[in-house]
Amino acid sequence: MSVPESHPRYHSLKMRELIIEGMEKGLVAKAGLIAHGRGEAFDYMMGEKSLPPAIRASRAAAAMLASAQKPVISVNGNTAVLAVRELVELSGLLGAPLEINLFYRTEERIARLTEFLEEHSASNILGAEPDNKIPGLDHDRALCCADGIYSADVILVPLEDGDRAKALADMGKMTIVIDLNPLSRSSKTATIAIVDELTRAIPMLAANVRELKGLSSQSPADLDKIVGEFDNQKNLSDIIQEMSGYLSSI
Ligand code: ATP
Ligand code: MG
């Protein structure tokens, strides 16, 4: 199946196609289809665009990533198939590894995702040989790499499951979550939640990182100030206000 570019919902249908193909290739878990659908519903409620609070969150997240000592990008099936190029670009910009971190972990899916990332020129991939655990999580969901998530100071966890986002916060990590649902536990427990669609959010984040890193006048104190001024609870309530405003204007 191929979606004609003239279709008014081209981008949305294209993403569905990528997720379905990703599942058929063993990259995306079945539950990934459901997670994507939940995201689509929230995107409708924000007019399928990046709202001002998400733009502010992206700026704060970029400052946090730009000043991180050891940033890591967590990757799952959905994020890989939707935004592989942008994730690889961000990984290069930050010198941050891409750690494959799956809720429904199977060795086969890890191998396929590793291959998929390599095909897209990712050079810094972790996750195939986890040698540590995130405390407080059971079974395979706890597995992580000592050199990656376990020792990172800032972790970008797009579409993370709420339980694991909380466990990372309990470890003292600073987490940046990308999630269209402002009510999710992931959004609430993140240090910074960017409530936006992944394929809009990752390029915006990369552009902000590029800009902040490129500003020679930007001191570590300036970056800390941008991060310090960000209040996640307030930002989530701003997003909800924006969404209700949008819905009542229809
Ligand atoms: P909680 O965080 O409350 O524990 P959960 O993490 O278990 O919930 P899931 O449905 O597993 O909930 O998580 C998927 C999340 O990812 C949903 O909240 C959905 O809004 C979000 N999501 C799905 N696709 C995208 C996307 N393309 N861009 C941004 N967010 C998305
Ligand atoms: Mg979640």
PDB file of N, CA and C in Angstrom, residues 2-79:
ATOM      1  N   SER A   2       0.460   2.244  -0.763  1.00  0.00           N
ATOM      2  CA  SER A   2       1.225   3.483  -0.732  1.00  0.00           C
ATOM      3  C   SER A   2       0.247   4.651  -0.671  1.00  0.00           C
ATOM      4  N   VAL A   3       0.532   5.587   0.210  1.00  0.00           N
ATOM      5  CA  VAL A   3      -0.398   6.701   0.417  1.00  0.00           C
ATOM      6  C   VAL A   3      -0.079   7.811  -0.594  1.00  0.00           C
ATOM      7  N   PRO A   4      -1.099   8.296  -1.385  1.00  0.00           N
ATOM      8  CA  PRO A   4      -0.798   9.387  -2.317  1.00  0.00           C
ATOM      9  C   PRO A   4      -0.499  10.681  -1.556  1.00  0.00           C
ATOM     10  N   GLU A   5       0.527  11.407  -2.022  1.00  0.00           N
ATOM     11  CA  GLU A   5       0.936  12.621  -1.309  1.00  0.00           C
ATOM     12  C   GLU A   5      -0.149  13.680  -1.292  1.00  0.00           C
ATOM     13  N   SER A   6      -1.105  13.572  -2.238  1.00  0.00           N
ATOM     14  CA  SER A   6      -2.171  14.567  -2.318  1.00  0.00           C
ATOM     15  C   SER A   6      -3.221  14.357  -1.229  1.00  0.00           C
ATOM     16  N   HIS A   7      -3.165  13.217  -0.556  1.00  0.00           N
ATOM     17  CA  HIS A   7      -4.188  12.943   0.457  1.00  0.00           C
ATOM     18  C   HIS A   7      -4.065  13.945   1.602  1.00  0.00           C
ATOM     19  N   PRO A   8      -5.219  14.523   2.041  1.00  0.00           N
ATOM     20  CA  PRO A   8      -5.141  15.542   3.102  1.00  0.00           C
ATOM     21  C   PRO A   8      -4.534  15.017   4.403  1.00  0.00           C
ATOM     22  N   ARG A   9      -4.595  13.718   4.614  1.00  0.00           N
ATOM     23  CA  ARG A   9      -4.014  13.182   5.852  1.00  0.00           C
ATOM     24  C   ARG A   9      -2.738  12.386   5.537  1.00  0.00           C
ATOM     25  N   TYR A  10      -2.025  12.866   4.496  1.00  0.00           N
ATOM     26  CA  TYR A  10      -0.831  12.139   4.036  1.00  0.00           C
ATOM     27  C   TYR A  10       0.140  11.810   5.165  1.00  0.00           C
ATOM     28  N   HIS A  11       0.518  12.838   5.937  1.00  0.00           N
ATOM     29  CA  HIS A  11       1.568  12.622   6.941  1.00  0.00           C
ATOM     30  C   HIS A  11       1.125  11.591   7.982  1.00  0.00           C
ATOM     31  N   SER A  12      -0.129  11.746   8.416  1.00  0.00           N
ATOM     32  CA  SER A  12      -0.647  10.833   9.430  1.00  0.00           C
ATOM     33  C   SER A  12      -0.718   9.392   8.887  1.00  0.00           C
ATOM     34  N   LEU A  13      -1.197   9.261   7.636  1.00  0.00           N
ATOM     35  CA  LEU A  13      -1.311   7.920   7.048  1.00  0.00           C
ATOM     36  C   LEU A  13       0.073   7.310   6.791  1.00  0.00           C
ATOM     37  N   LYS A  14       1.008   8.171   6.424  1.00  0.00           N
ATOM     38  CA  LYS A  14       2.382   7.711   6.178  1.00  0.00           C
ATOM     39  C   LYS A  14       2.980   7.138   7.478  1.00  0.00           C
ATOM     40  N   MET A  15       2.695   7.832   8.584  1.00  0.00           N
ATOM     41  CA  MET A  15       3.227   7.336   9.865  1.00  0.00           C
ATOM     42  C   MET A  15       2.615   5.976  10.195  1.00  0.00           C
ATOM     43  N   ARG A  16       1.302   5.837   9.957  1.00  0.00           N
ATOM     44  CA  ARG A  16       0.672   4.536  10.210  1.00  0.00           C
ATOM     45  C   ARG A  16       1.347   3.448   9.376  1.00  0.00           C
ATOM     46  N   GLU A  17       1.617   3.813   8.103  1.00  0.00           N
ATOM     47  CA  GLU A  17       2.240   2.844   7.200  1.00  0.00           C
ATOM     48  C   GLU A  17       3.617   2.419   7.753  1.00  0.00           C
ATOM     49  N   LEU A  18       4.379   3.413   8.241  1.00  0.00           N
ATOM     50  CA  LEU A  18       5.716   3.106   8.788  1.00  0.00           C
ATOM     51  C   LEU A  18       5.620   2.187   9.999  1.00  0.00           C
ATOM     52  N   ILE A  19       4.624   2.456  10.857  1.00  0.00           N
ATOM     53  CA  ILE A  19       4.469   1.643  12.067  1.00  0.00           C
ATOM     54  C   ILE A  19       4.059   0.209  11.684  1.00  0.00           C
ATOM     55  N   ILE A  20       3.134   0.087  10.724  1.00  0.00           N
ATOM     56  CA  ILE A  20       2.683  -1.248  10.306  1.00  0.00           C
ATOM     57  C   ILE A  20       3.831  -2.022   9.649  1.00  0.00           C
ATOM     58  N   GLU A  21       4.537  -1.334   8.747  1.00  0.00           N
ATOM     59  CA  GLU A  21       5.696  -1.989   8.096  1.00  0.00           C
ATOM     60  C   GLU A  21       6.723  -2.390   9.149  1.00  0.00           C
ATOM     61  N   GLY A  22       6.916  -1.508  10.132  1.00  0.00           N
ATOM     62  CA  GLY A  22       7.871  -1.780  11.206  1.00  0.00           C
ATOM     63  C   GLY A  22       7.473  -3.020  11.981  1.00  0.00           C
ATOM     64  N   MET A  23       6.164  -3.195  12.166  1.00  0.00           N
ATOM     65  CA  MET A  23       5.708  -4.392  12.885  1.00  0.00           C
ATOM     66  C   MET A  23       5.960  -5.634  12.024  1.00  0.00           C
ATOM     67  N   GLU A  24       5.647  -5.513  10.737  1.00  0.00           N
ATOM     68  CA  GLU A  24       5.854  -6.668   9.852  1.00  0.00           C
ATOM     69  C   GLU A  24       7.331  -7.071   9.764  1.00  0.00           C
ATOM     70  N   LYS A  25       8.214  -6.083   9.907  1.00  0.00           N
ATOM     71  CA  LYS A  25       9.654  -6.388   9.852  1.00  0.00           C
ATOM     72  C   LYS A  25      10.219  -6.797  11.205  1.00  0.00           C
ATOM     73  N   GLY A  26       9.353  -6.859  12.214  1.00  0.00           N
ATOM     74  CA  GLY A  26       9.812  -7.280  13.539  1.00  0.00           C
ATOM     75  C   GLY A  26      10.512  -6.180  14.328  1.00  0.00           C
ATOM     76  N   LEU A  27      10.279  -4.915  13.937  1.00  0.00           N
ATOM     77  CA  LEU A  27      10.925  -3.809  14.659  1.00  0.00           C
ATOM     78  C   LEU A  27      10.007  -3.241  15.743  1.00  0.00           C
ATOM     79  N   VAL A  28       8.701  -3.272  15.458  1.00  0.00           N
ATOM     80  CA  VAL A  28       7.704  -2.666  16.360  1.00  0.00           C
ATOM     81  C   VAL A  28       6.890  -3.787  17.002  1.00  0.00           C
ATOM     82  N   ALA A  29       6.620  -3.644  18.310  1.00  0.00           N
ATOM     83  CA  ALA A  29       5.775  -4.632  18.996  1.00  0.00           C
ATOM     84  C   ALA A  29       4.310  -4.375  18.635  1.00  0.00           C
ATOM     85  N   LYS A  30       3.474  -5.418  18.759  1.00  0.00           N
ATOM     86  CA  LYS A  30       2.045  -5.221  18.437  1.00  0.00           C
ATOM     87  C   LYS A  30       1.454  -4.089  19.264  1.00  0.00           C
ATOM     88  N   ALA A  31       1.843  -4.041  20.529  1.00  0.00           N
ATOM     89  CA  ALA A  31       1.305  -2.996  21.405  1.00  0.00           C
ATOM     90  C   ALA A  31       1.729  -1.602  20.942  1.00  0.00           C
ATOM     91  N   GLY A  32       2.777  -1.546  20.116  1.00  0.00           N
ATOM     92  CA  GLY A  32       3.225  -0.263  19.567  1.00  0.00           C
ATOM     93  C   GLY A  32       2.159   0.364  18.676  1.00  0.00           C
ATOM     94  N   LEU A  33       1.353  -0.486  18.042  1.00  0.00           N
ATOM     95  CA  LEU A  33       0.277   0.026  17.182  1.00  0.00           C
ATOM     96  C   LEU A  33      -0.772   0.743  18.035  1.00  0.00           C
ATOM     97  N   ILE A  34      -1.045   0.146  19.184  1.00  0.00           N
ATOM     98  CA  ILE A  34      -2.051   0.733  20.077  1.00  0.00           C
ATOM     99  C   ILE A  34      -1.527   2.043  20.670  1.00  0.00           C
ATOM    100  N   ALA A  35      -0.257   2.015  21.059  1.00  0.00           N
ATOM    101  CA  ALA A  35       0.349   3.229  21.628  1.00  0.00           C
ATOM    102  C   ALA A  35       0.299   4.356  20.597  1.00  0.00           C
ATOM    103  N   HIS A  36       0.540   4.013  19.342  1.00  0.00           N
ATOM    104  CA  HIS A  36       0.512   5.036  18.293  1.00  0.00           C
ATOM    105  C   HIS A  36      -0.896   5.625  18.161  1.00  0.00           C
ATOM    106  N   GLY A  37      -1.901   4.754  18.228  1.00  0.00           N
ATOM    107  CA  GLY A  37      -3.290   5.219  18.118  1.00  0.00           C
ATOM    108  C   GLY A  37      -3.666   6.153  19.258  1.00  0.00           C
ATOM    109  N   ARG A  38      -3.185   5.840  20.439  1.00  0.00           N
ATOM    110  CA  ARG A  38      -3.472   6.733  21.570  1.00  0.00           C
ATOM    111  C   ARG A  38      -2.840   8.110  21.328  1.00  0.00           C
ATOM    112  N   GLY A  39      -1.655   8.088  20.792  1.00  0.00           N
ATOM    113  CA  GLY A  39      -0.983   9.345  20.470  1.00  0.00           C
ATOM    114  C   GLY A  39      -1.754  10.145  19.421  1.00  0.00           C
ATOM    115  N   GLU A  40      -2.233   9.469  18.368  1.00  0.00           N
ATOM    116  CA  GLU A  40      -2.977  10.163  17.304  1.00  0.00           C
ATOM    117  C   GLU A  40      -4.179  10.903  17.862  1.00  0.00           C
ATOM    118  N   ALA A  41      -4.868  10.267  18.821  1.00  0.00           N
ATOM    119  CA  ALA A  41      -6.075  10.881  19.377  1.00  0.00           C
ATOM    120  C   ALA A  41      -5.718  12.191  20.077  1.00  0.00           C
ATOM    121  N   PHE A  42      -4.621  12.179  20.832  1.00  0.00           N
ATOM    122  CA  PHE A  42      -4.213  13.416  21.516  1.00  0.00           C
ATOM    123  C   PHE A  42      -3.758  14.469  20.507  1.00  0.00           C
ATOM    124  N   ASP A  43      -3.136  14.012  19.414  1.00  0.00           N
ATOM    125  CA  ASP A  43      -2.650  14.986  18.427  1.00  0.00           C
ATOM    126  C   ASP A  43      -3.825  15.745  17.798  1.00  0.00           C
ATOM    127  N   TYR A  44      -4.926  15.051  17.576  1.00  0.00           N
ATOM    128  CA  TYR A  44      -6.125  15.710  17.049  1.00  0.00           C
ATOM    129  C   TYR A  44      -6.574  16.833  17.980  1.00  0.00           C
ATOM    130  N   MET A  45      -6.423  16.579  19.278  1.00  0.00           N
ATOM    131  CA  MET A  45      -6.915  17.553  20.256  1.00  0.00           C
ATOM    132  C   MET A  45      -6.004  18.754  20.378  1.00  0.00           C
ATOM    133  N   MET A  46      -4.868  18.718  19.689  1.00  0.00           N
ATOM    134  CA  MET A  46      -4.025  19.920  19.670  1.00  0.00           C
ATOM    135  C   MET A  46      -3.857  20.454  18.250  1.00  0.00           C
ATOM    136  N   GLY A  47      -4.786  20.020  17.354  1.00  0.00           N
ATOM    137  CA  GLY A  47      -4.750  20.542  15.991  1.00  0.00           C
ATOM    138  C   GLY A  47      -3.541  20.068  15.195  1.00  0.00           C
ATOM    139  N   GLU A  48      -2.937  18.969  15.633  1.00  0.00           N
ATOM    140  CA  GLU A  48      -1.775  18.368  14.954  1.00  0.00           C
ATOM    141  C   GLU A  48      -0.669  19.378  14.678  1.00  0.00           C
ATOM    142  N   LYS A  49      -0.398  20.195  15.681  1.00  0.00           N
ATOM    143  CA  LYS A  49       0.728  21.135  15.550  1.00  0.00           C
ATOM    144  C   LYS A  49       1.433  21.290  16.897  1.00  0.00           C
ATOM    145  N   SER A  50       2.666  21.806  16.841  1.00  0.00           N
ATOM    146  CA  SER A  50       3.435  22.005  18.074  1.00  0.00           C
ATOM    147  C   SER A  50       2.898  23.246  18.784  1.00  0.00           C
ATOM    148  N   LEU A  51       2.385  23.053  19.979  1.00  0.00           N
ATOM    149  CA  LEU A  51       1.795  24.174  20.733  1.00  0.00           C
ATOM    150  C   LEU A  51       2.904  24.959  21.447  1.00  0.00           C
ATOM    151  N   PRO A  52       2.640  26.240  21.767  1.00  0.00           N
ATOM    152  CA  PRO A  52       3.687  27.060  22.406  1.00  0.00           C
ATOM    153  C   PRO A  52       4.332  26.412  23.640  1.00  0.00           C
ATOM    154  N   PRO A  53       3.582  25.748  24.551  1.00  0.00           N
ATOM    155  CA  PRO A  53       4.276  25.134  25.688  1.00  0.00           C
ATOM    156  C   PRO A  53       5.258  24.037  25.253  1.00  0.00           C
ATOM    157  N   ALA A  54       4.950  23.327  24.159  1.00  0.00           N
ATOM    158  CA  ALA A  54       5.872  22.286  23.664  1.00  0.00           C
ATOM    159  C   ALA A  54       7.126  22.937  23.091  1.00  0.00           C
ATOM    160  N   ILE A  55       6.948  24.092  22.479  1.00  0.00           N
ATOM    161  CA  ILE A  55       8.097  24.810  21.920  1.00  0.00           C
ATOM    162  C   ILE A  55       8.994  25.286  23.071  1.00  0.00           C
ATOM    163  N   ARG A  56       8.376  25.730  24.159  1.00  0.00           N
ATOM    164  CA  ARG A  56       9.172  26.159  25.334  1.00  0.00           C
ATOM    165  C   ARG A  56       9.876  24.957  25.976  1.00  0.00           C
ATOM    166  N   ALA A  57       9.149  23.836  26.063  1.00  0.00           N
ATOM    167  CA  ALA A  57       9.754  22.622  26.659  1.00  0.00           C
ATOM    168  C   ALA A  57      10.937  22.149  25.818  1.00  0.00           C
ATOM    169  N   SER A  58      10.807  22.275  24.508  1.00  0.00           N
ATOM    170  CA  SER A  58      11.879  21.833  23.610  1.00  0.00           C
ATOM    171  C   SER A  58      13.143  22.657  23.838  1.00  0.00           C
ATOM    172  N   ARG A  59      12.957  23.950  24.053  1.00  0.00           N
ATOM    173  CA  ARG A  59      14.100  24.841  24.302  1.00  0.00           C
ATOM    174  C   ARG A  59      14.811  24.435  25.607  1.00  0.00           C
ATOM    175  N   ALA A  60      14.012  24.180  26.650  1.00  0.00           N
ATOM    176  CA  ALA A  60      14.601  23.796  27.943  1.00  0.00           C
ATOM    177  C   ALA A  60      15.290  22.436  27.818  1.00  0.00           C
ATOM    178  N   ALA A  61      14.666  21.522  27.075  1.00  0.00           N
ATOM    179  CA  ALA A  61      15.250  20.188  26.895  1.00  0.00           C
ATOM    180  C   ALA A  61      16.570  20.285  26.140  1.00  0.00           C
ATOM    181  N   ALA A  62      16.607  21.157  25.131  1.00  0.00           N
ATOM    182  CA  ALA A  62      17.843  21.322  24.359  1.00  0.00           C
ATOM    183  C   ALA A  62      18.952  21.870  25.253  1.00  0.00           C
ATOM    184  N   ALA A  63      18.600  22.812  26.133  1.00  0.00           N
ATOM    185  CA  ALA A  63      19.607  23.380  27.049  1.00  0.00           C
ATOM    186  C   ALA A  63      20.109  22.288  27.991  1.00  0.00           C
ATOM    187  N   MET A  64      19.190  21.443  28.446  1.00  0.00           N
ATOM    188  CA  MET A  64      19.588  20.359  29.362  1.00  0.00           C
ATOM    189  C   MET A  64      20.511  19.362  28.647  1.00  0.00           C
ATOM    190  N   LEU A  65      20.179  19.048  27.405  1.00  0.00           N
ATOM    191  CA  LEU A  65      21.011  18.110  26.643  1.00  0.00           C
ATOM    192  C   LEU A  65      22.370  18.737  26.299  1.00  0.00           C
ATOM    193  N   ALA A  66      22.339  20.032  25.961  1.00  0.00           N
ATOM    194  CA  ALA A  66      23.592  20.696  25.570  1.00  0.00           C
ATOM    195  C   ALA A  66      24.558  20.800  26.746  1.00  0.00           C
ATOM    196  N   SER A  67      24.008  20.835  27.972  1.00  0.00           N
ATOM    197  CA  SER A  67      24.922  20.968  29.114  1.00  0.00           C
ATOM    198  C   SER A  67      25.149  19.636  29.836  1.00  0.00           C
ATOM    199  N   ALA A  68      24.578  18.554  29.279  1.00  0.00           N
ATOM    200  CA  ALA A  68      24.734  17.249  29.938  1.00  0.00           C
ATOM    201  C   ALA A  68      26.178  16.762  29.859  1.00  0.00           C
ATOM    202  N   GLN A  69      26.593  16.040  30.912  1.00  0.00           N
ATOM    203  CA  GLN A  69      27.923  15.420  30.891  1.00  0.00           C
ATOM    204  C   GLN A  69      27.869  14.135  30.086  1.00  0.00           C
ATOM    205  N   LYS A  70      26.745  13.410  30.279  1.00  0.00           N
ATOM    206  CA  LYS A  70      26.649  12.107  29.642  1.00  0.00           C
ATOM    207  C   LYS A  70      25.205  11.847  29.181  1.00  0.00           C
ATOM    208  N   PRO A  71      24.813  12.477  28.069  1.00  0.00           N
ATOM    209  CA  PRO A  71      23.449  12.269  27.584  1.00  0.00           C
ATOM    210  C   PRO A  71      23.301  10.924  26.861  1.00  0.00           C
ATOM    211  N   VAL A  72      22.137  10.322  26.985  1.00  0.00           N
ATOM    212  CA  VAL A  72      21.844   9.073  26.271  1.00  0.00           C
ATOM    213  C   VAL A  72      20.444   9.197  25.669  1.00  0.00           C
ATOM    214  N   ILE A  73      20.289   8.635  24.465  1.00  0.00           N
ATOM    215  CA  ILE A  73      18.973   8.638  23.817  1.00  0.00           C
ATOM    216  C   ILE A  73      18.428   7.211  23.838  1.00  0.00           C
ATOM    217  N   SER A  74      17.292   7.040  24.468  1.00  0.00           N
ATOM    218  CA  SER A  74      16.672   5.721  24.543  1.00  0.00           C
ATOM    219  C   SER A  74      15.792   5.532  23.304  1.00  0.00           C
ATOM    220  N   VAL A  75      15.905   4.365  22.686  1.00  0.00           N
ATOM    221  CA  VAL A  75      15.186   4.138  21.420  1.00  0.00           C
ATOM    222  C   VAL A  75      14.333   2.881  21.535  1.00  0.00           C
ATOM    223  N   ASN A  76      13.079   2.972  21.098  1.00  0.00           N
ATOM    224  CA  ASN A  76      12.264   1.751  20.992  1.00  0.00           C
ATOM    225  C   ASN A  76      11.804   1.588  19.540  1.00  0.00           C
ATOM    226  N   GLY A  77      10.967   0.601  19.297  1.00  0.00           N
ATOM    227  CA  GLY A  77      10.580   0.301  17.917  1.00  0.00           C
ATOM    228  C   GLY A  77       9.859   1.468  17.252  1.00  0.00           C
ATOM    229  N   ASN A  78       8.849   2.027  17.945  1.00  0.00           N
ATOM    230  CA  ASN A  78       8.088   3.127  17.342  1.00  0.00           C
ATOM    231  C   ASN A  78       8.983   4.318  17.007  1.00  0.00           C
ATOM    232  N   THR A  79       9.838   4.691  17.948  1.00  0.00           N
ATOM    233  CA  THR A  79      10.667   5.882  17.700  1.00  0.00           C
ATOM    234  C   THR A  79      11.624   5.620  16.540  1.00  0.00           C
TER     235      THR A  79
END
